[in-house]
Short mmCIF file of C-alpha atoms and ligand atoms in Angstrom, two decimals:
data_model
loop_
_atom_site.label_atom_id
_atom_site.label_comp_id
_atom_site.label_asym_id
_atom_site.label_seq_id
_atom_site.Cartn_x
_atom_site.Cartn_y
_atom_site.Cartn_z
CA MET J 1435 8.00 -64.78 -66.28
CA ILE J 1436 8.55 -61.66 -68.33
CA HIS J 1437 10.50 -58.99 -66.45
CA PHE J 1438 9.53 -55.37 -66.84
CA PRO J 1439 10.02 -52.34 -64.62
CA SER J 1440 6.98 -51.58 -62.45
CA LYS J 1441 5.56 -48.16 -63.24
CA GLN J 1442 4.36 -47.86 -59.65
CA PRO J 1443 6.95 -49.68 -57.54
CA GLN J 1444 5.86 -48.03 -54.28
CA VAL J 1445 2.13 -48.49 -54.83
CA GLN J 1446 0.24 -51.15 -52.94
CA THR J 1447 -3.39 -52.27 -53.06
CA THR J 1448 -5.53 -49.45 -51.63
CA ILE J 1449 -6.25 -49.32 -47.93
CA PHE J 1450 -9.98 -49.48 -48.76
CA THR J 1451 -9.60 -52.82 -50.53
CA LYS J 1452 -7.33 -54.15 -47.79
CA MET J 1453 -9.58 -53.19 -44.90
CA SER J 1454 -12.81 -54.28 -46.60
CA GLN J 1455 -11.23 -57.66 -47.37
CA LEU J 1456 -10.02 -58.01 -43.79
CA ALA J 1457 -13.50 -57.10 -42.52
CA LEU J 1458 -14.96 -59.80 -44.76
CA ASP J 1459 -12.40 -62.40 -43.66
CA GLU J 1460 -12.95 -61.56 -40.00
CA GLY J 1461 -16.73 -61.24 -40.16
CA ALA J 1462 -16.33 -57.69 -38.84
CA LEU J 1463 -18.72 -54.75 -39.08
CA ASN J 1464 -17.24 -52.79 -41.97
CA LEU J 1465 -16.98 -49.07 -41.21
CA SER J 1466 -13.79 -48.83 -43.26
CA GLN J 1467 -14.36 -48.36 -46.99
CA GLY J 1468 -16.82 -45.53 -47.64
CA PHE J 1469 -20.01 -46.90 -49.14
CA PRO J 1470 -23.63 -46.85 -47.99
CA GLY J 1471 -24.83 -49.91 -46.11
CA PHE J 1472 -28.29 -49.52 -47.66
CA ASP J 1473 -29.74 -49.68 -51.16
CA CYS J 1474 -30.64 -46.89 -53.57
CA SER J 1475 -34.33 -46.03 -53.95
CA ASP J 1476 -36.87 -48.28 -55.66
CA GLU J 1477 -37.61 -45.40 -58.01
CA LEU J 1478 -34.02 -45.33 -59.29
CA GLN J 1479 -34.02 -49.12 -59.68
CA GLU J 1480 -37.26 -48.91 -61.69
CA LEU J 1481 -35.75 -46.24 -63.93
CA LEU J 1482 -32.74 -48.45 -64.56
CA LYS J 1483 -34.99 -51.39 -65.41
CA PHE J 1484 -36.94 -49.16 -67.79
CA TYR J 1485 -33.87 -47.85 -69.60
CA ALA J 1486 -32.21 -51.27 -69.76
CA LYS J 1487 -34.58 -51.88 -72.68
CA GLY J 1488 -33.48 -50.22 -75.89
CA HIS J 1489 -30.60 -48.15 -74.50
CA ASN J 1490 -27.74 -50.61 -74.60
CA GLN J 1491 -25.30 -49.26 -77.15
CA TYR J 1492 -22.50 -46.71 -76.77
CA ALA J 1493 -23.49 -43.37 -75.32
CA PRO J 1494 -22.03 -40.24 -76.92
CA MET J 1495 -18.46 -39.70 -75.73
CA ALA J 1496 -19.31 -36.67 -73.57
CA GLY J 1497 -22.43 -38.28 -72.08
CA VAL J 1498 -26.05 -38.54 -73.22
CA PRO J 1499 -27.50 -35.04 -73.79
CA ALA J 1500 -30.40 -35.75 -71.40
CA LEU J 1501 -28.00 -36.33 -68.49
CA ARG J 1502 -25.73 -33.40 -69.36
CA HIS J 1503 -28.80 -31.15 -69.39
CA SER J 1504 -30.06 -32.59 -66.09
CA ILE J 1505 -26.67 -31.89 -64.51
CA ALA J 1506 -26.70 -28.32 -65.85
CA ASP J 1507 -30.30 -27.80 -64.62
CA LYS J 1508 -29.47 -29.18 -61.18
CA THR J 1509 -26.37 -26.95 -60.97
CA ARG J 1510 -28.51 -23.92 -61.83
CA ALA J 1511 -31.15 -24.87 -59.24
CA PHE J 1512 -28.69 -25.67 -56.45
CA TYR J 1513 -25.82 -23.19 -57.00
CA ASP J 1514 -27.47 -20.60 -59.26
CA ILE J 1515 -24.70 -21.23 -61.79
CA GLU J 1516 -25.15 -21.49 -65.55
CA LEU J 1517 -23.27 -24.33 -67.24
CA ASP J 1518 -23.33 -25.01 -70.96
CA ALA J 1519 -24.50 -28.63 -71.11
CA ASN J 1520 -22.73 -29.15 -74.44
CA THR J 1521 -19.34 -27.67 -73.69
CA GLU J 1522 -18.90 -27.62 -69.89
CA VAL J 1523 -20.34 -30.94 -68.68
CA THR J 1524 -18.79 -34.38 -69.27
CA VAL J 1525 -20.18 -37.65 -67.92
CA VAL J 1526 -17.55 -40.14 -66.78
CA SER J 1527 -17.31 -43.51 -65.04
CA GLY J 1528 -16.98 -42.24 -61.48
CA ALA J 1529 -15.08 -39.38 -59.90
CA THR J 1530 -11.97 -41.57 -60.02
CA GLU J 1531 -12.02 -41.29 -63.80
CA ALA J 1532 -12.70 -37.56 -63.58
CA LEU J 1533 -9.63 -37.12 -61.34
CA PHE J 1534 -7.49 -39.27 -63.62
CA ALA J 1535 -8.51 -37.48 -66.81
CA ALA J 1536 -8.33 -34.00 -65.26
CA ILE J 1537 -4.82 -34.56 -63.93
CA HIS J 1538 -3.55 -36.32 -67.05
CA CYS J 1539 -4.90 -33.70 -69.45
CA CYS J 1540 -2.87 -30.93 -67.87
CA VAL J 1541 0.07 -32.39 -65.94
CA SER J 1542 3.27 -33.13 -67.87
CA THR J 1543 6.71 -34.38 -66.89
CA GLY J 1544 8.21 -32.26 -64.13
CA ASP J 1545 5.05 -30.28 -63.34
CA GLU J 1546 4.34 -29.83 -59.65
CA VAL J 1547 0.89 -30.50 -58.21
CA ILE J 1548 0.13 -29.30 -54.70
CA MET J 1549 -2.11 -31.37 -52.42
CA PHE J 1550 -3.05 -31.09 -48.76
CA ASP J 1551 -2.45 -34.09 -46.53
CA PRO J 1552 -4.26 -36.11 -45.42
CA SER J 1553 -5.09 -36.44 -49.13
CA TYR J 1554 -7.36 -38.95 -50.84
CA ASP J 1555 -5.22 -41.89 -51.86
CA ALA J 1556 -5.68 -41.54 -55.62
CA TYR J 1557 -4.18 -38.06 -56.04
CA ASP J 1558 -0.47 -38.71 -55.52
CA PRO J 1559 -0.20 -41.84 -57.75
CA ILE J 1560 -2.23 -40.27 -60.56
CA VAL J 1561 0.04 -37.21 -60.56
CA ARG J 1562 3.13 -39.46 -60.64
CA LEU J 1563 1.71 -41.55 -63.50
CA ALA J 1564 1.33 -38.31 -65.45
CA GLY J 1565 5.01 -37.58 -64.85
CA GLY J 1566 4.21 -34.88 -62.32
CA ILE J 1567 5.71 -34.22 -58.91
CA PRO J 1568 3.28 -34.27 -55.97
CA VAL J 1569 3.97 -31.52 -53.42
CA HIS J 1570 2.33 -32.37 -50.10
CA ILE J 1571 1.33 -29.74 -47.55
CA PRO J 1572 0.48 -31.40 -44.23
CA LEU J 1573 -2.60 -30.29 -42.27
CA HIS J 1574 -3.10 -31.09 -38.61
CA ALA J 1575 -5.91 -32.22 -36.35
CA ALA J 1576 -4.89 -29.67 -33.70
CA THR J 1577 -5.81 -26.84 -36.08
CA GLY J 1578 -8.96 -28.53 -37.40
CA PHE J 1579 -7.13 -29.47 -40.63
CA ARG J 1580 -7.39 -25.81 -41.67
CA ILE J 1581 -5.21 -24.57 -44.51
CA ASP J 1582 -2.64 -21.89 -43.80
CA TRP J 1583 -2.83 -19.82 -46.99
CA GLU J 1584 0.67 -18.49 -46.48
CA ASP J 1585 1.97 -22.07 -46.44
CA LEU J 1586 0.24 -22.59 -49.77
CA ALA J 1587 1.69 -19.38 -51.24
CA ARG J 1588 5.17 -20.49 -50.15
CA ALA J 1589 4.73 -23.91 -51.80
CA ILE J 1590 4.00 -22.39 -55.21
CA THR J 1591 6.90 -22.35 -57.67
CA PRO J 1592 7.19 -21.60 -61.40
CA LYS J 1593 6.65 -25.34 -61.91
CA THR J 1594 3.30 -25.47 -60.10
CA ARG J 1595 0.77 -26.68 -62.65
CA ALA J 1596 -2.22 -27.51 -60.43
CA ILE J 1597 -3.62 -27.61 -56.91
CA MET J 1598 -5.90 -30.38 -55.62
CA VAL J 1599 -8.93 -29.29 -53.59
CA ASN J 1600 -11.23 -31.63 -51.68
CA THR J 1601 -14.25 -30.26 -49.85
CA PRO J 1602 -16.10 -31.77 -47.98
CA HIS J 1603 -12.95 -33.59 -47.12
CA ASN J 1604 -12.19 -37.30 -47.07
CA PRO J 1605 -10.97 -38.50 -44.57
CA THR J 1606 -11.32 -35.65 -42.04
CA GLY J 1607 -14.80 -34.23 -42.74
CA SER J 1608 -13.49 -30.66 -42.82
CA VAL J 1609 -15.23 -28.25 -45.22
CA TRP J 1610 -14.22 -25.02 -46.91
CA SER J 1611 -16.16 -21.82 -46.29
CA MET J 1612 -16.83 -19.01 -48.76
CA GLU J 1613 -14.01 -17.11 -47.02
CA ASP J 1614 -11.68 -20.00 -47.84
CA LEU J 1615 -12.61 -19.62 -51.51
CA ASP J 1616 -11.72 -15.91 -51.32
CA ALA J 1617 -8.40 -16.59 -49.60
CA PHE J 1618 -7.57 -19.32 -52.11
CA ALA J 1619 -8.45 -17.04 -55.03
CA GLU J 1620 -6.07 -14.38 -53.70
CA VAL J 1621 -3.23 -16.93 -53.76
CA VAL J 1622 -3.80 -18.17 -57.32
CA LYS J 1623 -4.86 -14.85 -58.91
CA GLY J 1624 -2.49 -13.76 -61.68
CA THR J 1625 -1.01 -17.26 -62.10
CA ASN J 1626 -1.69 -19.99 -64.68
CA ILE J 1627 -2.31 -22.56 -61.96
CA LEU J 1628 -5.19 -24.97 -62.57
CA ILE J 1629 -7.42 -26.52 -59.90
CA VAL J 1630 -8.72 -30.06 -59.70
CA SER J 1631 -11.58 -29.83 -57.21
CA ASP J 1632 -12.92 -33.08 -55.78
CA GLU J 1633 -16.44 -32.28 -54.58
CA VAL J 1634 -17.96 -35.76 -54.42
CA TYR J 1635 -19.52 -35.03 -50.99
CA GLU J 1636 -21.11 -31.75 -52.16
CA HIS J 1637 -24.55 -32.74 -50.80
CA ILE J 1638 -23.33 -33.94 -47.40
CA VAL J 1639 -22.61 -30.81 -45.35
CA PHE J 1640 -23.69 -30.44 -41.73
CA ASP J 1641 -24.99 -27.93 -39.21
CA GLY J 1642 -26.67 -25.69 -41.79
CA ALA J 1643 -23.45 -24.93 -43.70
CA GLN J 1644 -23.48 -24.52 -47.48
CA HIS J 1645 -21.06 -26.36 -49.73
CA ALA J 1646 -18.45 -23.90 -51.02
CA SER J 1647 -17.96 -25.11 -54.58
CA VAL J 1648 -15.10 -23.53 -56.53
CA LEU J 1649 -17.75 -22.98 -59.23
CA LEU J 1650 -19.12 -20.17 -57.06
CA HIS J 1651 -15.96 -18.07 -57.37
CA PRO J 1652 -15.19 -16.71 -60.88
CA GLU J 1653 -11.44 -16.47 -60.21
CA LEU J 1654 -11.44 -20.16 -59.25
CA ARG J 1655 -14.05 -21.40 -61.69
CA LYS J 1656 -12.11 -20.24 -64.75
CA ARG J 1657 -9.21 -22.57 -63.83
CA SER J 1658 -11.09 -25.55 -62.28
CA PHE J 1659 -12.03 -29.08 -63.16
CA VAL J 1660 -14.83 -29.95 -60.70
CA CYS J 1661 -15.02 -33.71 -60.17
CA GLY J 1662 -18.36 -35.10 -58.97
CA SER J 1663 -19.85 -38.51 -58.24
CA PHE J 1664 -23.42 -39.81 -58.26
CA GLY J 1665 -22.24 -42.64 -56.00
CA LYS J 1666 -22.30 -40.62 -52.78
CA THR J 1667 -25.45 -38.63 -53.48
CA TYR J 1668 -27.77 -41.43 -54.59
CA HIS J 1669 -26.33 -44.45 -52.69
CA ILE J 1670 -24.97 -46.01 -55.89
CA THR J 1671 -21.20 -46.26 -55.42
CA GLY J 1672 -21.32 -49.50 -57.45
CA TRP J 1673 -22.64 -47.70 -60.53
CA LYS J 1674 -19.33 -45.83 -60.86
CA MET J 1675 -20.93 -42.80 -62.46
CA GLY J 1676 -19.63 -39.26 -62.17
CA TYR J 1677 -18.99 -36.07 -64.06
CA CYS J 1678 -16.54 -33.26 -64.68
CA LEU J 1679 -17.64 -29.62 -64.83
CA ALA J 1680 -15.19 -27.19 -66.40
CA ARG J 1681 -14.99 -24.20 -68.72
CA GLU J 1682 -15.04 -25.07 -72.43
CA TYR J 1683 -11.29 -24.63 -72.98
CA LEU J 1684 -10.60 -27.05 -70.12
CA THR J 1685 -13.40 -29.45 -71.04
CA SER J 1686 -12.06 -29.89 -74.57
CA GLU J 1687 -8.71 -31.07 -73.16
CA PHE J 1688 -10.48 -33.19 -70.52
CA ARG J 1689 -12.52 -34.99 -73.18
CA LYS J 1690 -9.39 -35.82 -75.17
CA LEU J 1691 -8.30 -37.84 -72.14
CA HIS J 1692 -11.71 -39.26 -71.30
CA GLN J 1693 -12.07 -40.69 -74.81
CA TRP J 1694 -8.98 -42.85 -74.27
CA VAL J 1695 -9.82 -43.96 -70.73
CA THR J 1696 -13.38 -45.22 -71.16
CA PHE J 1697 -14.62 -43.33 -74.25
CA SER J 1698 -18.12 -43.24 -72.78
CA SER J 1699 -20.03 -44.42 -69.70
CA ALA J 1700 -22.85 -46.93 -69.29
CA THR J 1701 -25.84 -45.80 -71.36
CA PRO J 1702 -28.86 -47.09 -69.37
CA LEU J 1703 -27.36 -45.74 -66.14
CA GLN J 1704 -27.05 -42.32 -67.73
CA TYR J 1705 -30.69 -42.23 -68.83
CA ALA J 1706 -31.90 -43.39 -65.42
CA LEU J 1707 -29.89 -40.65 -63.71
CA ALA J 1708 -31.05 -38.03 -66.21
CA ASP J 1709 -34.63 -38.56 -64.98
CA TYR J 1710 -33.75 -39.03 -61.33
CA LEU J 1711 -31.77 -35.78 -61.07
CA LYS J 1712 -34.88 -33.80 -61.95
CA THR J 1713 -36.26 -34.22 -58.41
CA PRO J 1714 -34.32 -32.01 -55.95
CA ALA J 1715 -35.76 -33.92 -52.98
CA HIS J 1716 -33.46 -36.79 -53.94
CA TYR J 1717 -30.42 -34.80 -52.82
CA LEU J 1718 -31.77 -31.98 -50.65
CA GLY J 1719 -32.46 -34.23 -47.66
CA LEU J 1720 -29.08 -35.91 -47.69
CA SER J 1721 -27.27 -33.62 -45.25
CA ASP J 1722 -30.00 -34.07 -42.59
CA PHE J 1723 -30.07 -37.80 -43.19
CA TYR J 1724 -26.33 -38.16 -42.60
CA GLN J 1725 -26.15 -35.57 -39.83
CA LYS J 1726 -28.46 -37.79 -37.75
CA LYS J 1727 -26.14 -40.72 -38.34
CA ARG J 1728 -23.06 -38.66 -37.48
CA ASP J 1729 -24.69 -37.57 -34.22
CA LEU J 1730 -25.89 -41.07 -33.37
CA PHE J 1731 -22.46 -42.60 -33.92
CA ALA J 1732 -20.61 -39.83 -32.07
CA SER J 1733 -23.02 -40.01 -29.10
CA PHE J 1734 -21.54 -43.34 -28.04
CA PHE J 1735 -18.10 -41.76 -27.60
CA GLN J 1736 -19.12 -38.95 -25.25
CA ASP J 1737 -17.48 -39.48 -21.87
CA THR J 1738 -15.08 -42.10 -23.23
CA ARG J 1739 -11.33 -41.90 -23.83
CA TRP J 1740 -11.97 -41.59 -27.57
CA LYS J 1741 -11.82 -37.96 -28.72
CA ILE J 1742 -14.45 -37.03 -31.29
CA LEU J 1743 -12.94 -34.82 -34.00
CA PRO J 1744 -15.37 -32.44 -35.72
CA SER J 1745 -17.02 -33.80 -38.88
CA HIS J 1746 -18.56 -30.93 -40.85
CA GLY J 1747 -19.29 -32.89 -44.01
CA SER J 1748 -18.81 -36.24 -45.88
CA PHE J 1749 -19.91 -39.50 -44.24
CA PHE J 1750 -16.81 -39.97 -42.14
CA GLN J 1751 -16.16 -39.52 -38.44
CA CYS J 1752 -12.58 -39.37 -37.22
CA LEU J 1753 -11.82 -40.49 -33.67
CA ASP J 1754 -8.56 -39.77 -31.83
CA TYR J 1755 -7.47 -42.65 -29.58
CA SER J 1756 -4.26 -41.13 -28.20
CA GLU J 1757 -5.58 -41.42 -24.62
CA ILE J 1758 -6.26 -45.11 -25.13
CA SER J 1759 -3.18 -46.42 -26.86
CA SER J 1760 0.12 -45.40 -28.43
CA GLU J 1761 -0.19 -48.17 -31.03
CA PRO J 1762 0.25 -46.97 -34.65
CA ASP J 1763 -3.14 -46.46 -36.32
CA VAL J 1764 -2.50 -49.11 -38.99
CA ASP J 1765 -1.92 -51.70 -36.26
CA LEU J 1766 -4.91 -50.64 -34.21
CA ALA J 1767 -7.22 -50.68 -37.24
CA VAL J 1768 -6.19 -54.28 -37.94
CA ARG J 1769 -6.45 -55.28 -34.26
CA LEU J 1770 -9.92 -53.77 -33.85
CA THR J 1771 -11.06 -55.62 -36.96
CA LYS J 1772 -9.72 -58.93 -35.67
CA GLU J 1773 -10.53 -58.64 -31.97
CA LEU J 1774 -13.61 -56.42 -31.70
CA LYS J 1775 -14.84 -57.10 -35.24
CA VAL J 1776 -15.09 -53.45 -36.26
CA ALA J 1777 -13.15 -52.26 -39.32
CA SER J 1778 -11.97 -48.67 -39.79
CA ILE J 1779 -9.38 -46.77 -41.83
CA PRO J 1780 -6.08 -45.49 -40.37
CA VAL J 1781 -5.65 -41.82 -41.25
CA SER J 1782 -1.83 -41.90 -41.41
CA VAL J 1783 -1.94 -43.63 -44.82
CA PHE J 1784 -3.20 -40.38 -46.36
CA TYR J 1785 0.01 -38.55 -45.46
CA GLU J 1786 3.33 -38.44 -47.29
CA THR J 1787 5.00 -37.97 -43.89
CA PRO J 1788 2.55 -39.13 -41.22
CA PRO J 1789 2.41 -36.95 -38.09
CA ASN J 1790 2.38 -38.46 -34.65
CA ASP J 1791 -1.43 -38.46 -34.51
CA ARG J 1792 -3.49 -41.45 -33.44
CA ILE J 1793 -6.64 -41.21 -35.53
CA LEU J 1794 -9.03 -43.72 -37.14
CA ARG J 1795 -11.71 -42.90 -39.70
CA PHE J 1796 -15.16 -44.52 -39.43
CA CYS J 1797 -17.79 -44.48 -42.19
CA PHE J 1798 -21.23 -43.76 -40.73
CA ALA J 1799 -23.18 -44.38 -43.97
CA LYS J 1800 -24.64 -47.48 -42.35
CA ASN J 1801 -27.93 -48.58 -40.82
CA ASP J 1802 -28.44 -47.25 -37.29
CA ASP J 1803 -28.38 -50.73 -35.73
CA MET J 1804 -24.97 -51.41 -37.20
CA LEU J 1805 -23.62 -48.02 -36.10
CA GLU J 1806 -24.87 -48.63 -32.58
CA GLU J 1807 -23.41 -52.14 -32.41
CA ALA J 1808 -20.03 -51.04 -33.83
CA ALA J 1809 -19.82 -48.02 -31.54
CA GLN J 1810 -20.68 -50.05 -28.45
CA ARG J 1811 -17.99 -52.60 -29.25
CA ILE J 1812 -15.21 -50.04 -29.40
CA ALA J 1813 -16.42 -47.26 -27.08
CA LYS J 1814 -15.54 -49.37 -24.07
CA LEU J 1815 -11.83 -49.51 -24.97
N1 LIG Y 2835 -12.83 -38.66 -54.25
C1 LIG Y 2835 -13.13 -38.89 -52.97
C2 LIG Y 2835 -12.73 -37.89 -51.95
C3 LIG Y 2835 -13.81 -40.05 -52.61
O1 LIG Y 2835 -14.08 -40.29 -51.34
C4 LIG Y 2835 -14.16 -40.97 -53.62
C5 LIG Y 2835 -14.83 -42.29 -53.35
N2 LIG Y 2835 -15.30 -42.62 -52.32
C6 LIG Y 2835 -13.84 -40.69 -54.94
C7 LIG Y 2835 -13.17 -39.52 -55.22
C8 LIG Y 2835 -14.17 -41.64 -56.05
O2 LIG Y 2835 -15.50 -41.58 -56.43
P1 LIG Y 2835 -16.11 -42.63 -57.47
O3 LIG Y 2835 -16.51 -43.82 -56.69
O4 LIG Y 2835 -17.27 -41.90 -58.08
O5 LIG Y 2835 -15.05 -42.95 -58.46
N1 LIG Y 2836 -13.74 -43.29 -51.41
C1 LIG Y 2836 -14.03 -44.44 -50.61
C2 LIG Y 2836 -13.47 -44.22 -49.22
O1 LIG Y 2836 -12.88 -43.21 -48.96
C3 LIG Y 2836 -13.46 -45.69 -51.18
C4 LIG Y 2836 -13.43 -45.83 -52.65
C5 LIG Y 2836 -12.55 -46.98 -53.05
O2 LIG Y 2836 -12.61 -48.02 -52.43
N2 LIG Y 2836 -11.76 -46.78 -54.02
O3 LIG Y 2836 -13.62 -45.04 -48.38
#
């Protein structure tokens, strides 16, 4: 064996991989890892089949022009925002790559990057790999995981290089409002702080709310890398296709990173998406579609000892079980998978210093029958 120092000695296999594997081993209903339990549309599959002929060589590094233009057109139609398809849109292999390239293109040794816990599991290790120092600000269920803007202002130092944003939020389902954008802008105004904004659930926002993209606020937009994913919007998490939207001076640095990570993303997938994005109906109905599933799943926990935490966006429902058990959430998630055959994700793993909460996250992007069966198995606890 060759000995070498691990670059990530504290890092383990992700909780999503662990819980999905356990669900498979146990024959459990898998509401842990976030992916749709149904297929993408026939139309998208036909487009892929069509473009699999004759479009099988490298795409341009920044993405095929047809897809970059479709993304810019969709952004204009949905947000009323003009993007330059040539200089402000980059196609990448999933939002994970967008996050990696955005963080690595601007974070150097000793730079601090602020993130709000619970934070998506990729942020902290990517910052560390870039030599940066993650600064975690904990948010709490009792206050609806709202951000205290004064806490944020206090966490900023001369070393703060960037702040991670995630709305709609994984794992809690909280969403930012336009007022949040204003408050955030007040904090960063006059600084050189950059923003990496993870907006992969932009089209899954409930109860009539509008997604508050940082693109909508000029003070935020000028300093933001917006990371998006087609996986969530079109039920194609396995395609690993995403994009980064950013001003030209940020995009040019982003692309320097992207060219060394993957260089370019799968060509036939890009052409298929370029066509598919042209029909707004493919994403406009998504919030209603998932809101029905959220409501169906939650309905089984009314009048039980599970406490339903509000889910305003994403396809996750968090449930508080503190009235049922004092068991740590990691243990309960494993036990429920083994004994009741329902897999979930413990929320404590998304904290640097986990609070004393007792919360599990359930993915409701599943067929109604499965949601009903899973809910009935655990509601009786
Ligand atoms: N950010 C968040 C908040 C996510 O939930 C996910 C994936 N589920 C990603 C990024 C990664 O997206 P992708 O699969 O497109 O890499
Ligand atoms: N983002 C998905 C989730 O939150 C998982 C993605 C992954 O497995 N890396 O469940």
